[in-house]
Amino acid sequence: MKNSLKVLRAQNDLTQADLAIKLEVSRQTINAIEKGKFDPSLPLAFKISKLFQLPIEEIFQQE
Amino acid sequence: MENQDWNTRVKKNTKNLALWTLAWVLSMAIATFGPEFLWEGESILTVTAIILNALLGVGLILANIRHLNSLDDLQKKIQLEGMAMALGVGVVGGLSYSLLDTTNIIMQDAEISFLVILMSLTYLVSVLLGQKRYK
């Protein structure tokens, strides 16, 4: 699954650490999601969606 | 603030797990060496030490569950893969080792401590590899 987390983070002027703080996860998790190494759980995807105020499918897309 | 709370919670649970592990290991050492070096075979003390060890073991298990539940998605995945590998290697390796003993391929009796060491090292290496893979 690909995602636009890195772009959204940059648009909102957030570091990986900032985003980790807002989502209550480790910075390693943010990095792994951005690199496509790890797909988040549904609750975490909803958290990301709520934070950026975008539908989940606009942030995460099937490859 | 939220993440600081989350980080604090994870650190607290990790520290808690370390303390329970330390207490359990110490009680194991006392139950193992106590009858020989501390109370010279006094059965009541030996039974007490074994019960204490088992109770601390229950605390250790609960602390481990609390620790796992406090981790985030990725950390849980890394832990799950580490535990799956340790369990698999433990069952397969343990039964092979047992067969070596029962068929007298090896001279000495199979010791459960070897199995515990094998599973612990497998878990440790798997978690370290998982941390590296998702870095």
mmCIF file of C-alpha atoms in Angstrom:
data_model
loop_
_atom_site.group_PDB
_atom_site.id
_atom_site.type_symbol
_atom_site.label_atom_id
_atom_site.label_comp_id
_atom_site.label_asym_id
_atom_site.label_seq_id
_atom_site.Cartn_x
_atom_site.Cartn_y
_atom_site.Cartn_z
ATOM 1 C CA MET A 1 0.000 0.000 0.000
ATOM 2 C CA LYS A 2 1.325 3.467 -0.863
ATOM 3 C CA ASN A 3 0.524 6.618 1.042
ATOM 4 C CA SER A 4 0.960 10.376 0.984
ATOM 5 C CA LEU A 5 1.870 10.739 4.634
ATOM 6 C CA LYS A 6 5.263 12.283 3.918
ATOM 7 C CA VAL A 7 3.742 14.920 1.626
ATOM 8 C CA LEU A 8 0.971 15.741 4.096
ATOM 9 C CA ARG A 9 3.483 15.988 6.901
ATOM 10 C CA ALA A 10 5.634 18.378 4.868
ATOM 11 C CA GLN A 11 2.597 20.470 3.866
ATOM 12 C CA ASN A 12 1.723 20.836 7.535
ATOM 13 C CA ASP A 13 5.328 21.628 8.433
ATOM 14 C CA LEU A 14 5.634 18.698 10.819
ATOM 15 C CA THR A 15 8.670 16.579 11.583
ATOM 16 C CA GLN A 16 8.347 12.811 12.021
ATOM 17 C CA ALA A 17 8.767 13.385 15.755
ATOM 18 C CA ASP A 18 5.973 16.007 15.770
ATOM 19 C CA LEU A 19 3.632 13.651 13.947
ATOM 20 C CA ALA A 20 4.568 10.783 16.279
ATOM 21 C CA ILE A 21 3.626 12.993 19.236
ATOM 22 C CA LYS A 22 0.230 13.833 17.722
ATOM 23 C CA LEU A 23 -0.540 10.195 16.859
ATOM 24 C CA GLU A 24 0.856 8.667 20.063
ATOM 25 C CA VAL A 25 3.238 6.314 18.263
ATOM 26 C CA SER A 26 7.010 6.052 17.975
ATOM 27 C CA ARG A 27 8.962 8.021 15.353
ATOM 28 C CA GLN A 28 10.119 4.669 13.987
ATOM 29 C CA THR A 29 6.478 3.824 13.182
ATOM 30 C CA ILE A 30 5.964 7.089 11.254
ATOM 31 C CA ASN A 31 9.156 6.441 9.302
ATOM 32 C CA ALA A 32 8.148 2.836 8.504
ATOM 33 C CA ILE A 33 4.688 3.946 7.275
ATOM 34 C CA GLU A 34 6.168 6.699 5.099
ATOM 35 C CA LYS A 35 8.629 4.281 3.526
ATOM 36 C CA GLY A 36 5.835 1.764 2.855
ATOM 37 C CA LYS A 37 7.493 -0.834 5.077
ATOM 38 C CA PHE A 38 4.529 -1.009 7.416
ATOM 39 C CA ASP A 39 0.777 -0.552 6.940
ATOM 40 C CA PRO A 40 -0.984 1.067 9.906
ATOM 41 C CA SER A 41 -3.913 -0.556 11.691
ATOM 42 C CA LEU A 42 -7.408 0.789 10.987
ATOM 43 C CA PRO A 43 -7.552 2.800 14.265
ATOM 44 C CA LEU A 44 -4.212 4.450 13.443
ATOM 45 C CA ALA A 45 -5.312 5.132 9.847
ATOM 46 C CA PHE A 46 -8.460 6.812 11.228
ATOM 47 C CA LYS A 47 -6.312 8.889 13.584
ATOM 48 C CA ILE A 48 -4.168 10.032 10.641
ATOM 49 C CA SER A 49 -7.275 10.768 8.602
ATOM 50 C CA LYS A 50 -8.762 12.838 11.426
ATOM 51 C CA LEU A 51 -5.526 14.728 12.000
ATOM 52 C CA PHE A 52 -5.168 15.805 8.363
ATOM 53 C CA GLN A 53 -8.953 16.076 7.875
ATOM 54 C CA LEU A 54 -8.878 13.907 4.768
ATOM 55 C CA PRO A 55 -10.640 10.639 3.887
ATOM 56 C CA ILE A 56 -8.508 7.535 4.498
ATOM 57 C CA GLU A 57 -8.557 6.608 0.800
ATOM 58 C CA GLU A 58 -6.987 9.951 -0.092
ATOM 59 C CA ILE A 59 -4.063 9.223 2.207
ATOM 60 C CA PHE A 60 -3.675 5.468 1.591
ATOM 61 C CA GLN A 61 -4.045 3.796 -1.799
ATOM 62 C CA GLN A 62 -3.793 0.171 -2.899
ATOM 63 C CA GLU A 63 -0.843 -0.407 -5.252
ATOM 64 C CA MET B 1 1.869 16.230 25.666
ATOM 65 C CA GLU B 2 -0.196 13.250 24.451
ATOM 66 C CA ASN B 3 2.883 11.454 23.146
ATOM 67 C CA GLN B 4 4.872 12.388 26.226
ATOM 68 C CA ASP B 5 2.129 10.634 28.173
ATOM 69 C CA TRP B 6 2.329 7.674 25.797
ATOM 70 C CA ASN B 7 6.144 7.631 26.013
ATOM 71 C CA THR B 8 5.972 7.896 29.788
ATOM 72 C CA ARG B 9 3.455 5.041 29.887
ATOM 73 C CA VAL B 10 5.672 2.804 27.701
ATOM 74 C CA LYS B 11 8.767 3.633 29.767
ATOM 75 C CA LYS B 12 6.883 2.963 33.005
ATOM 76 C CA ASN B 13 5.597 -0.395 31.741
ATOM 77 C CA THR B 14 9.054 -1.358 30.430
ATOM 78 C CA LYS B 15 10.632 -0.495 33.792
ATOM 79 C CA ASN B 16 7.871 -2.409 35.549
ATOM 80 C CA LEU B 17 8.534 -5.463 33.364
ATOM 81 C CA ALA B 18 12.278 -5.239 34.072
ATOM 82 C CA LEU B 19 11.635 -5.146 37.841
ATOM 83 C CA TRP B 20 9.282 -8.154 37.728
ATOM 84 C CA THR B 21 11.825 -10.039 35.599
ATOM 85 C CA LEU B 22 14.615 -9.229 38.048
ATOM 86 C CA ALA B 23 12.493 -10.323 41.026
ATOM 87 C CA TRP B 24 11.543 -13.568 39.274
ATOM 88 C CA VAL B 25 15.165 -14.360 38.310
ATOM 89 C CA LEU B 26 16.338 -13.661 41.877
ATOM 90 C CA SER B 27 13.590 -15.875 43.326
ATOM 91 C CA MET B 28 14.573 -18.603 40.843
ATOM 92 C CA ALA B 29 18.185 -18.375 42.039
ATOM 93 C CA ILE B 30 17.056 -18.542 45.689
ATOM 94 C CA ALA B 31 14.779 -21.543 45.017
ATOM 95 C CA THR B 32 17.592 -23.284 43.106
ATOM 96 C CA PHE B 33 20.549 -22.648 45.393
ATOM 97 C CA GLY B 34 18.772 -22.010 48.706
ATOM 98 C CA PRO B 35 18.236 -25.688 49.666
ATOM 99 C CA GLU B 36 21.954 -26.371 49.257
ATOM 100 C CA PHE B 37 23.606 -23.166 50.451
ATOM 101 C CA LEU B 38 21.113 -21.240 52.614
ATOM 102 C CA TRP B 39 18.805 -23.571 54.554
ATOM 103 C CA GLU B 40 20.338 -27.012 54.013
ATOM 104 C CA GLY B 41 17.356 -28.982 52.731
ATOM 105 C CA GLU B 42 14.627 -27.575 55.039
ATOM 106 C CA SER B 43 11.572 -28.647 53.000
ATOM 107 C CA ILE B 44 9.178 -25.941 54.192
ATOM 108 C CA LEU B 45 11.590 -23.207 53.113
ATOM 109 C CA THR B 46 12.169 -24.911 49.771
ATOM 110 C CA VAL B 47 8.423 -25.163 49.094
ATOM 111 C CA THR B 48 7.975 -21.510 50.169
ATOM 112 C CA ALA B 49 10.751 -20.423 47.787
ATOM 113 C CA ILE B 50 9.175 -22.371 44.907
ATOM 114 C CA ILE B 51 5.702 -20.916 45.597
ATOM 115 C CA LEU B 52 7.184 -17.408 45.795
ATOM 116 C CA ASN B 53 8.952 -18.020 42.473
ATOM 117 C CA ALA B 54 5.696 -19.180 40.844
ATOM 118 C CA LEU B 55 3.768 -16.158 42.198
ATOM 119 C CA LEU B 56 6.432 -13.751 40.953
ATOM 120 C CA GLY B 57 6.201 -15.597 37.619
ATOM 121 C CA VAL B 58 2.489 -14.766 37.429
ATOM 122 C CA GLY B 59 3.351 -11.103 38.125
ATOM 123 C CA LEU B 60 5.971 -11.254 35.370
ATOM 124 C CA ILE B 61 3.441 -12.623 32.858
ATOM 125 C CA LEU B 62 0.901 -9.893 33.721
ATOM 126 C CA ALA B 63 3.601 -7.194 33.498
ATOM 127 C CA ASN B 64 4.584 -8.536 30.067
ATOM 128 C CA ILE B 65 0.954 -8.350 28.867
ATOM 129 C CA ARG B 66 0.653 -4.759 30.171
ATOM 130 C CA HIS B 67 3.920 -3.872 28.441
ATOM 131 C CA LEU B 68 2.803 -5.376 25.111
ATOM 132 C CA ASN B 69 -0.553 -3.598 25.280
ATOM 133 C CA SER B 70 1.137 -0.234 25.776
ATOM 134 C CA LEU B 71 3.247 -0.531 22.606
ATOM 135 C CA ASP B 72 2.250 0.981 19.255
ATOM 136 C CA ASP B 73 1.242 -1.007 16.140
ATOM 137 C CA LEU B 74 4.729 -1.478 14.720
ATOM 138 C CA GLN B 75 6.331 -2.348 18.045
ATOM 139 C CA LYS B 76 3.610 -4.940 18.651
ATOM 140 C CA LYS B 77 4.271 -6.438 15.217
ATOM 141 C CA ILE B 78 8.009 -6.695 15.945
ATOM 142 C CA GLN B 79 7.289 -8.332 19.308
ATOM 143 C CA LEU B 80 4.749 -10.710 17.746
ATOM 144 C CA GLU B 81 7.250 -11.838 15.094
ATOM 145 C CA GLY B 82 9.916 -12.309 17.770
ATOM 146 C CA MET B 83 7.585 -14.387 19.957
ATOM 147 C CA ALA B 84 6.353 -16.445 16.981
ATOM 148 C CA MET B 85 9.935 -17.248 16.032
ATOM 149 C CA ALA B 86 10.878 -18.112 19.636
ATOM 150 C CA LEU B 87 7.812 -20.360 20.038
ATOM 151 C CA GLY B 88 8.430 -22.111 16.709
ATOM 152 C CA VAL B 89 12.116 -22.671 17.355
ATOM 153 C CA GLY B 90 11.275 -23.751 20.917
ATOM 154 C CA VAL B 91 8.743 -26.388 19.856
ATOM 155 C CA VAL B 92 10.691 -27.707 16.849
ATOM 156 C CA GLY B 93 14.121 -27.444 18.496
ATOM 157 C CA GLY B 94 12.819 -28.768 21.809
ATOM 158 C CA LEU B 95 11.233 -31.857 20.272
ATOM 159 C CA SER B 96 14.301 -32.577 18.131
ATOM 160 C CA TYR B 97 16.455 -32.243 21.235
ATOM 161 C CA SER B 98 14.099 -34.575 23.124
ATOM 162 C CA LEU B 99 14.294 -37.124 20.296
ATOM 163 C CA LEU B 100 18.084 -36.975 20.406
ATOM 164 C CA ASP B 101 17.827 -37.847 24.106
ATOM 165 C CA THR B 102 15.191 -40.616 23.873
ATOM 166 C CA THR B 103 16.969 -42.304 20.966
ATOM 167 C CA ASN B 104 20.265 -42.076 22.890
ATOM 168 C CA ILE B 105 21.996 -40.160 20.107
ATOM 169 C CA ILE B 106 23.267 -37.823 22.815
ATOM 170 C CA MET B 107 24.680 -39.290 26.008
ATOM 171 C CA GLN B 108 23.434 -36.742 28.548
ATOM 172 C CA ASP B 109 19.770 -36.133 29.509
ATOM 173 C CA ALA B 110 17.922 -33.299 27.751
ATOM 174 C CA GLU B 111 17.943 -30.224 30.015
ATOM 175 C CA ILE B 112 15.031 -27.775 29.894
ATOM 176 C CA SER B 113 17.437 -24.916 30.623
ATOM 177 C CA PHE B 114 18.991 -25.392 27.147
ATOM 178 C CA LEU B 115 15.536 -24.950 25.629
ATOM 179 C CA VAL B 116 14.898 -21.785 27.644
ATOM 180 C CA ILE B 117 18.262 -20.363 26.548
ATOM 181 C CA LEU B 118 17.540 -21.266 22.896
ATOM 182 C CA MET B 119 14.095 -19.605 23.001
ATOM 183 C CA SER B 120 15.432 -16.502 24.774
ATOM 184 C CA LEU B 121 18.263 -16.023 22.287
ATOM 185 C CA THR B 122 15.917 -16.621 19.334
ATOM 186 C CA TYR B 123 13.475 -14.020 20.699
ATOM 187 C CA LEU B 124 16.279 -11.507 21.306
ATOM 188 C CA VAL B 125 17.804 -11.919 17.826
ATOM 189 C CA SER B 126 14.366 -11.793 16.137
ATOM 190 C CA VAL B 127 13.406 -8.566 17.918
ATOM 191 C CA LEU B 128 16.753 -6.962 17.048
ATOM 192 C CA LEU B 129 16.358 -7.996 13.387
ATOM 193 C CA GLY B 130 12.789 -6.648 13.419
ATOM 194 C CA GLN B 131 13.980 -3.306 14.814
ATOM 195 C CA LYS B 132 16.596 -3.142 12.055
ATOM 196 C CA ARG B 133 14.136 -4.141 9.303
ATOM 197 C CA TYR B 134 11.680 -1.374 10.148
ATOM 198 C CA LYS B 135 14.286 1.293 10.900
#
